[in-house]
Amino acid sequence: MKEIVFNFKNKVRVIENEWIVLKDGTKLSSRIWLPQVKEKVPAIFRIHSL
């Protein structure tokens, strides 16, 4: 089992309730964590379907 991290070593910008609309019209609500660093790093998404 992987460890869950709650404290990031860099500052993180959090976008709450960002809507993602799929081609079929399905709407997904997401929370996005964007690390505030100069190099390219992955963003983390948490998605909820309605």
Coordinates of N, CA, C and O in Angstrom, one line a residue:
M1 N 0.8 -1.2 0.0 CA 0.0 0.0 0.0 C 0.9 1.2 0.0 O 1.9 1.3 0.7
K2 N 0.5 2.2 -0.8 CA 1.3 3.5 -0.9 C 0.9 4.4 0.3 O -0.2 4.4 0.8
E3 N 1.9 5.2 0.6 CA 1.7 6.2 1.7 C 0.9 7.4 1.2 O 1.2 7.9 0.1
I4 N 0.0 7.9 1.9 CA -0.8 9.1 1.5 C 0.0 10.3 2.1 O 0.3 10.4 3.3
V5 N 0.3 11.3 1.2 CA 1.0 12.5 1.6 C 0.1 13.6 1.8 O -0.8 13.9 0.9
F6 N 0.2 14.3 2.9 CA -0.7 15.5 3.2 C 0.1 16.8 3.2 O -0.5 17.8 3.0
N7 N 1.4 16.7 3.5 CA 2.3 17.8 3.5 C 3.2 17.8 2.3 O 4.1 16.9 2.3
F8 N 3.1 18.7 1.4 CA 4.0 18.7 0.2 C 5.2 19.5 0.5 O 5.2 20.5 1.3
K9 N 6.4 19.2 -0.1 CA 7.6 19.9 0.1 C 7.6 21.3 -0.6 O 8.3 22.2 -0.2
N10 N 6.8 21.5 -1.6 CA 6.6 22.7 -2.3 C 5.3 23.3 -2.1 O 4.3 22.6 -1.8
K11 N 5.1 24.6 -2.4 CA 3.8 25.2 -2.3 C 2.9 24.6 -3.4 O 3.4 24.3 -4.5
V12 N 1.6 24.5 -3.1 CA 0.7 23.9 -4.1 C -0.5 24.8 -4.2 O -1.1 25.3 -3.3
R13 N -0.9 25.0 -5.5 CA -2.1 25.8 -5.8 C -3.3 24.8 -5.9 O -3.1 23.8 -6.7
V14 N -4.4 25.0 -5.2 CA -5.5 24.1 -5.3 C -6.6 24.7 -6.0 O -7.0 25.9 -5.7
I15 N -7.2 24.1 -7.0 CA -8.3 24.6 -7.7 C -9.5 23.7 -7.3 O -9.5 22.5 -7.5
E16 N -10.5 24.3 -6.7 CA -11.6 23.5 -6.2 C -12.8 23.5 -7.2 O -13.0 24.5 -7.9
N17 N -13.5 22.4 -7.3 CA -14.7 22.3 -8.1 C -14.5 22.8 -9.6 O -15.3 23.6 -10.1
E18 N -13.5 22.3 -10.2 CA -13.3 22.5 -11.7 C -14.1 21.5 -12.4 O -14.0 20.3 -12.2
W19 N -15.0 22.0 -13.3 CA -15.8 21.1 -14.1 C -15.1 20.6 -15.3 O -14.5 21.3 -16.1
I20 N -15.2 19.3 -15.6 CA -14.7 18.7 -16.8 C -15.9 18.0 -17.5 O -16.6 17.2 -16.9
V21 N -16.2 18.5 -18.7 CA -17.3 18.0 -19.5 C -16.8 17.0 -20.6 O -16.0 17.4 -21.4
L22 N -17.3 15.8 -20.5 CA -16.9 14.8 -21.5 C -17.7 14.9 -22.8 O -18.7 15.6 -22.8
K23 N -17.3 14.3 -23.9 CA -18.0 14.4 -25.2 C -19.4 13.9 -25.1 O -20.2 14.5 -25.8
D24 N -19.7 13.0 -24.2 CA -21.1 12.5 -24.1 C -22.0 13.4 -23.2 O -23.2 13.1 -23.0
G25 N -21.4 14.5 -22.7 CA -22.2 15.4 -21.9 C -22.0 15.2 -20.4 O -22.5 15.9 -19.6
T26 N -21.4 14.0 -20.0 CA -21.2 13.7 -18.6 C -20.3 14.8 -18.0 O -19.3 15.2 -18.6
K27 N -20.7 15.3 -16.8 CA -19.9 16.3 -16.1 C -19.2 15.7 -14.9 O -19.8 14.9 -14.2
L28 N -17.9 16.0 -14.8 CA -17.1 15.5 -13.7 C -16.7 16.7 -12.9 O -16.2 17.7 -13.5
S29 N -16.8 16.7 -11.6 CA -16.3 17.7 -10.7 C -14.9 17.3 -10.3 O -14.7 16.1 -9.9
S30 N -13.9 18.2 -10.3 CA -12.6 17.8 -9.9 C -12.0 18.8 -9.0 O -12.4 20.0 -8.9
R31 N -11.0 18.3 -8.2 CA -10.2 19.2 -7.4 C -8.8 18.9 -8.0 O -8.4 17.8 -8.2
I32 N -8.0 20.0 -8.2 CA -6.7 19.9 -8.9 C -5.7 20.5 -7.9 O -5.8 21.6 -7.5
W33 N -4.6 19.8 -7.7 CA -3.4 20.3 -7.0 C -2.3 20.5 -8.0 O -1.8 19.6 -8.6
L34 N -1.9 21.8 -8.1 CA -0.8 22.1 -9.0 C 0.4 22.6 -8.2 O 0.4 23.6 -7.6
P35 N 1.5 21.8 -8.2 CA 2.7 22.2 -7.5 C 3.3 23.5 -8.1 O 3.3 23.7 -9.3
Q36 N 3.7 24.4 -7.3 CA 4.2 25.7 -7.7 C 5.8 25.7 -7.8 O 6.5 26.1 -6.9
V37 N 6.2 25.0 -8.9 CA 7.6 24.9 -9.2 C 7.9 25.2 -10.6 O 7.0 25.2 -11.4
K38 N 9.2 25.5 -10.9 CA 9.5 25.9 -12.3 C 9.6 24.7 -13.2 O 9.3 24.8 -14.4
E39 N 10.1 23.6 -12.7 CA 10.2 22.4 -13.6 C 8.9 21.8 -13.9 O 7.9 22.0 -13.1
K40 N 8.8 21.0 -14.9 CA 7.5 20.3 -15.2 C 7.3 19.1 -14.3 O 8.2 18.3 -14.1
V41 N 6.2 19.1 -13.6 CA 5.8 18.0 -12.7 C 4.4 17.7 -12.9 O 3.6 18.5 -13.4
P42 N 3.9 16.5 -12.6 CA 2.5 16.1 -12.8 C 1.6 16.9 -11.8 O 2.0 17.2 -10.7
A43 N 0.4 17.1 -12.3 CA -0.6 17.7 -11.4 C -1.4 16.5 -10.8 O -1.3 15.4 -11.3
I44 N -2.1 16.7 -9.7 CA -2.9 15.6 -9.1 C -4.3 16.0 -9.2 O -4.7 17.1 -8.9
F45 N -5.2 15.1 -9.7 CA -6.6 15.3 -9.9 C -7.4 14.4 -9.0 O -7.0 13.2 -8.8
R46 N -8.5 14.9 -8.4 CA -9.4 14.0 -7.7 C -10.8 14.3 -8.4 O -11.2 15.5 -8.5
I47 N -11.4 13.3 -9.0 CA -12.6 13.5 -9.8 C -13.8 12.8 -9.2 O -13.7 11.7 -8.7
H48 N -14.9 13.5 -9.2 CA -16.2 13.0 -8.7 C -17.2 13.1 -9.9 O -17.3 14.1 -10.5
S49 N -17.9 12.0 -10.2 CA -18.9 12.1 -11.2 C -20.3 12.4 -10.5 O -20.5 12.0 -9.4
L50 N -21.2 13.0 -11.3 CA -22.5 13.3 -10.8 C -23.5 12.3 -11.3 O -23.4 11.7 -12.3

